[in-house]
mmCIF file of C-alpha atoms in Angstrom:
data_model
loop_
_atom_site.group_PDB
_atom_site.id
_atom_site.type_symbol
_atom_site.label_atom_id
_atom_site.label_comp_id
_atom_site.label_asym_id
_atom_site.label_seq_id
_atom_site.Cartn_x
_atom_site.Cartn_y
_atom_site.Cartn_z
ATOM 1 C CA ARG R 44 82.955 86.367 105.377
ATOM 2 C CA SER R 45 83.475 83.840 102.586
ATOM 3 C CA CYS R 46 82.876 84.593 98.906
ATOM 4 C CA ASP R 47 81.778 82.153 96.182
ATOM 5 C CA PHE R 48 84.970 82.540 94.189
ATOM 6 C CA PHE R 49 86.949 80.897 97.013
ATOM 7 C CA ARG R 50 85.396 77.612 95.865
ATOM 8 C CA LEU R 51 87.665 77.839 92.823
ATOM 9 C CA PHE R 52 90.636 77.339 95.086
ATOM 10 C CA LYS R 53 89.555 74.574 97.445
ATOM 11 C CA GLY R 54 92.038 71.756 97.066
ATOM 12 C CA GLY R 55 94.085 73.920 94.711
ATOM 13 C CA ARG R 56 97.056 72.640 92.770
ATOM 14 C CA SER R 57 100.273 72.406 94.803
ATOM 15 C CA GLY R 58 99.200 74.989 97.345
ATOM 16 C CA ILE R 59 99.772 77.935 94.999
ATOM 17 C CA HIS R 60 96.105 78.925 95.074
ATOM 18 C CA ARG R 61 96.006 78.811 98.847
ATOM 19 C CA HIS R 62 99.072 81.092 98.966
ATOM 20 C CA VAL R 63 97.571 83.508 96.450
ATOM 21 C CA ALA R 64 94.230 83.550 98.258
ATOM 22 C CA SER R 65 95.990 84.587 101.465
ATOM 23 C CA SER R 66 97.730 87.654 100.011
ATOM 24 C CA LEU R 67 96.030 90.964 99.248
ATOM 25 C CA LEU R 68 95.790 92.487 95.798
ATOM 26 C CA HIS R 69 96.470 96.226 95.922
ATOM 27 C CA ALA R 70 94.172 98.214 93.665
ATOM 28 C CA LEU R 71 94.144 101.728 92.288
ATOM 29 C CA ILE R 72 90.821 103.132 91.074
ATOM 30 C CA LEU R 73 91.190 105.630 88.239
ATOM 31 C CA ASP R 74 88.007 107.446 87.233
ATOM 32 C CA PRO R 75 87.190 111.135 86.708
ATOM 33 C CA ASP R 76 83.823 110.682 88.435
ATOM 34 C CA ALA R 77 83.941 110.532 92.253
ATOM 35 C CA ALA R 78 80.640 108.612 92.383
ATOM 36 C CA HIS R 79 81.996 105.905 90.085
ATOM 37 C CA ARG R 80 85.188 105.649 92.173
ATOM 38 C CA ALA R 81 83.100 105.250 95.318
ATOM 39 C CA GLU R 82 80.932 102.573 93.685
ATOM 40 C CA MET R 83 83.985 100.569 92.575
ATOM 41 C CA LYS R 84 85.615 100.949 95.985
ATOM 42 C CA LYS R 85 82.441 99.658 97.638
ATOM 43 C CA GLY R 86 82.315 96.692 95.250
ATOM 44 C CA LEU R 87 85.956 95.774 95.899
ATOM 45 C CA ALA R 88 85.489 96.151 99.662
ATOM 46 C CA GLU R 89 83.117 93.180 99.557
ATOM 47 C CA HIS R 90 86.007 90.964 98.420
ATOM 48 C CA PRO R 91 88.540 90.307 101.185
ATOM 49 C CA LEU R 92 91.436 89.834 98.747
ATOM 50 C CA PHE R 93 91.451 93.495 97.715
ATOM 51 C CA LYS R 94 92.812 96.590 99.338
ATOM 52 C CA VAL R 95 92.192 99.866 97.538
ATOM 53 C CA ILE R 96 95.441 101.739 98.142
ATOM 54 C CA GLU R 97 94.772 104.800 95.996
ATOM 55 C CA GLU R 98 92.082 106.661 94.060
ATOM 56 C CA ALA R 99 92.732 109.128 91.252
ATOM 57 C CA SER R 100 90.627 111.251 88.917
ATOM 58 C CA THR R 101 93.350 111.941 86.303
ATOM 59 C CA TRP R 102 96.250 110.059 84.763
ATOM 60 C CA GLU R 103 98.675 112.627 86.202
ATOM 61 C CA GLU R 104 97.465 111.866 89.742
ATOM 62 C CA ALA R 105 97.548 108.124 89.064
ATOM 63 C CA ARG R 106 101.098 108.223 87.660
ATOM 64 C CA ALA R 107 102.411 109.804 90.875
ATOM 65 C CA MET R 108 100.525 107.234 92.964
ATOM 66 C CA ILE R 109 101.859 104.344 90.868
ATOM 67 C CA ARG R 110 105.428 105.539 91.436
ATOM 68 C CA LYS R 111 104.790 105.720 95.191
ATOM 69 C CA ASN R 112 102.821 102.462 95.634
ATOM 70 C CA LEU R 113 102.927 100.090 92.680
ATOM 71 C CA PRO R 114 99.425 98.550 92.538
ATOM 72 C CA ASP R 115 98.711 94.993 91.412
ATOM 73 C CA VAL R 116 95.693 96.150 89.442
ATOM 74 C CA ILE R 117 94.191 99.378 88.130
ATOM 75 C CA PHE R 118 90.439 99.641 87.634
ATOM 76 C CA GLY R 119 90.276 102.580 85.246
ATOM 77 C CA ASP R 120 87.962 104.484 82.952
ATOM 78 C CA PRO R 121 89.314 104.354 79.391
ATOM 79 C CA LEU R 122 88.251 107.947 78.702
ATOM 80 C CA LEU R 123 90.466 110.200 80.769
ATOM 81 C CA GLY R 124 91.302 113.764 79.942
ATOM 82 C CA ARG R 125 90.071 115.857 77.055
ATOM 83 C CA LYS R 126 90.642 113.440 74.189
ATOM 84 C CA PRO R 127 89.074 109.998 73.852
ATOM 85 C CA GLY R 128 91.391 107.028 73.859
ATOM 86 C CA MET R 129 93.331 104.780 76.124
ATOM 87 C CA ASP R 130 96.850 106.164 75.810
ATOM 88 C CA TRP R 131 97.310 105.929 79.574
ATOM 89 C CA VAL R 132 97.024 102.121 79.435
ATOM 90 C CA ASP R 133 100.319 101.918 77.512
ATOM 91 C CA LYS R 134 102.050 103.893 80.286
ATOM 92 C CA VAL R 135 101.084 101.490 83.085
ATOM 93 C CA PRO R 136 103.994 99.315 84.320
ATOM 94 C CA LYS R 137 103.924 95.803 82.848
ATOM 95 C CA SER R 138 103.645 94.275 86.326
ATOM 96 C CA THR R 139 100.288 96.006 86.918
ATOM 97 C CA VAL R 140 97.104 94.488 85.491
ATOM 98 C CA VAL R 141 94.580 96.843 83.887
ATOM 99 C CA VAL R 142 90.806 96.366 84.060
ATOM 100 C CA LEU R 143 88.830 98.987 82.174
ATOM 101 C CA VAL R 144 85.520 100.195 83.613
ATOM 102 C CA ALA R 145 83.568 102.140 80.993
ATOM 103 C CA SER R 146 80.160 103.715 80.480
ATOM 104 C CA HIS R 147 79.914 102.417 76.890
ATOM 105 C CA PRO R 148 81.000 99.221 75.125
ATOM 106 C CA ASP R 149 82.421 101.187 72.170
ATOM 107 C CA LEU R 150 86.076 100.770 73.141
ATOM 108 C CA ALA R 151 85.971 97.099 74.162
ATOM 109 C CA PHE R 152 87.614 95.787 70.983
ATOM 110 C CA GLN R 153 90.356 98.423 71.126
ATOM 111 C CA ALA R 154 90.882 97.632 74.827
ATOM 112 C CA PHE R 155 91.676 93.989 74.177
ATOM 113 C CA GLU R 156 94.251 94.995 71.556
ATOM 114 C CA LYS R 157 96.103 96.505 74.492
ATOM 115 C CA ARG R 158 97.104 94.472 77.534
ATOM 116 C CA VAL R 159 93.772 94.741 79.343
ATOM 117 C CA LEU R 160 92.522 91.803 81.429
ATOM 118 C CA ASP R 161 88.846 92.731 81.323
ATOM 119 C CA TYR R 162 86.350 95.387 80.217
ATOM 120 C CA LEU R 163 83.489 96.126 82.614
ATOM 121 C CA LEU R 164 80.449 98.290 81.967
ATOM 122 C CA LYS R 165 79.158 100.849 84.479
ATOM 123 C CA PRO R 166 77.322 100.298 86.685
ATOM 124 C CA VAL R 167 79.327 97.151 87.420
ATOM 125 C CA ALA R 168 77.147 94.190 88.369
ATOM 126 C CA PRO R 169 78.447 92.324 91.454
ATOM 127 C CA SER R 170 78.409 88.996 89.569
ATOM 128 C CA ARG R 171 80.501 90.514 86.765
ATOM 129 C CA LEU R 172 83.008 91.976 89.239
ATOM 130 C CA LYS R 173 83.255 88.556 90.896
ATOM 131 C CA LEU R 174 84.176 86.998 87.521
ATOM 132 C CA THR R 175 86.878 89.623 86.967
ATOM 133 C CA ILE R 176 88.272 88.987 90.445
ATOM 134 C CA ALA R 177 88.432 85.247 89.734
ATOM 135 C CA ARG R 178 90.420 86.034 86.545
ATOM 136 C CA LEU R 179 92.783 88.285 88.498
ATOM 137 C CA ILE R 180 93.405 85.616 91.122
ATOM 138 C CA GLU R 181 93.964 82.904 88.516
ATOM 139 C CA GLY R 182 96.415 85.160 86.683
ATOM 140 C CA LYS R 183 98.297 85.860 89.896
ATOM 141 C CA ALA R 184 98.405 82.135 90.698
ATOM 142 C CA GLN R 185 99.797 81.334 87.245
ATOM 143 C CA HIS R 186 102.417 84.057 87.650
ATOM 144 C CA ALA R 187 103.370 82.737 91.111
ATOM 145 C CA GLY R 188 103.659 79.223 89.681
ATOM 146 C CA ALA R 189 105.882 80.412 86.837
ATOM 147 C CA VAL R 190 108.148 82.282 89.247
ATOM 148 C CA GLN R 191 108.259 79.292 91.572
ATOM 149 C CA GLU R 192 109.158 76.921 88.710
ATOM 150 C CA ALA R 193 111.825 79.280 87.360
ATOM 151 C CA GLN R 194 113.828 79.314 90.583
ATOM 152 C CA PRO R 195 116.643 76.747 90.650
ATOM 153 C CA GLU R 196 116.413 73.984 93.191
ATOM 154 C CA LYS R 197 119.026 74.266 95.943
ATOM 155 C CA LYS R 198 120.990 71.099 96.706
ATOM 156 C CA ILE R 199 123.990 70.174 98.787
ATOM 157 C CA LEU R 200 126.721 67.916 97.437
ATOM 158 C CA ILE R 201 127.782 65.139 99.824
ATOM 159 C CA GLN R 202 130.912 63.206 98.908
ATOM 160 C CA ASN R 203 132.943 60.408 100.373
ATOM 161 C CA ARG R 204 135.777 58.397 98.802
ATOM 162 C CA ARG R 205 133.507 56.097 96.783
ATOM 163 C CA GLU R 206 130.401 58.116 95.895
ATOM 164 C CA SER R 207 128.744 61.527 95.588
ATOM 165 C CA ALA R 208 125.171 62.527 96.068
ATOM 166 C CA PHE R 209 123.074 65.682 95.954
ATOM 167 C CA ILE R 210 120.541 66.154 98.718
#
């Protein structure tokens, strides 16, 4: 089944988008409410680029899961535990993208002061989730391009008595 956001990648630059579109993004859903976790899992299941590898209701559970299977992205509620705040976001490995999924817009400004890609409001509208997924894919493509450009080009030196050349 094809999704609209694939249109972003038709004829993509230098094949990076096609490579990114073919690999799965592993997601962890972090929310104290089982119904909200199920809703997010159902929404991500509609997008073939995602595989939900773990679900957690507390940061302690999520931390153990992150150590076991490092996810590409965490969809998490900013309000975990007894005290309000997003302290858990600072503890997420730098290689994992964080998308906050909240019941209220109150923490949106604070969220973007941290390294959060997006801030979604519950219940998450399918069109809004699609936009977030497009941002995730574009970010992964840019990262893949940067890694690809950073790798040195391998060449072989060919020499004879009069000249040398790298091929």
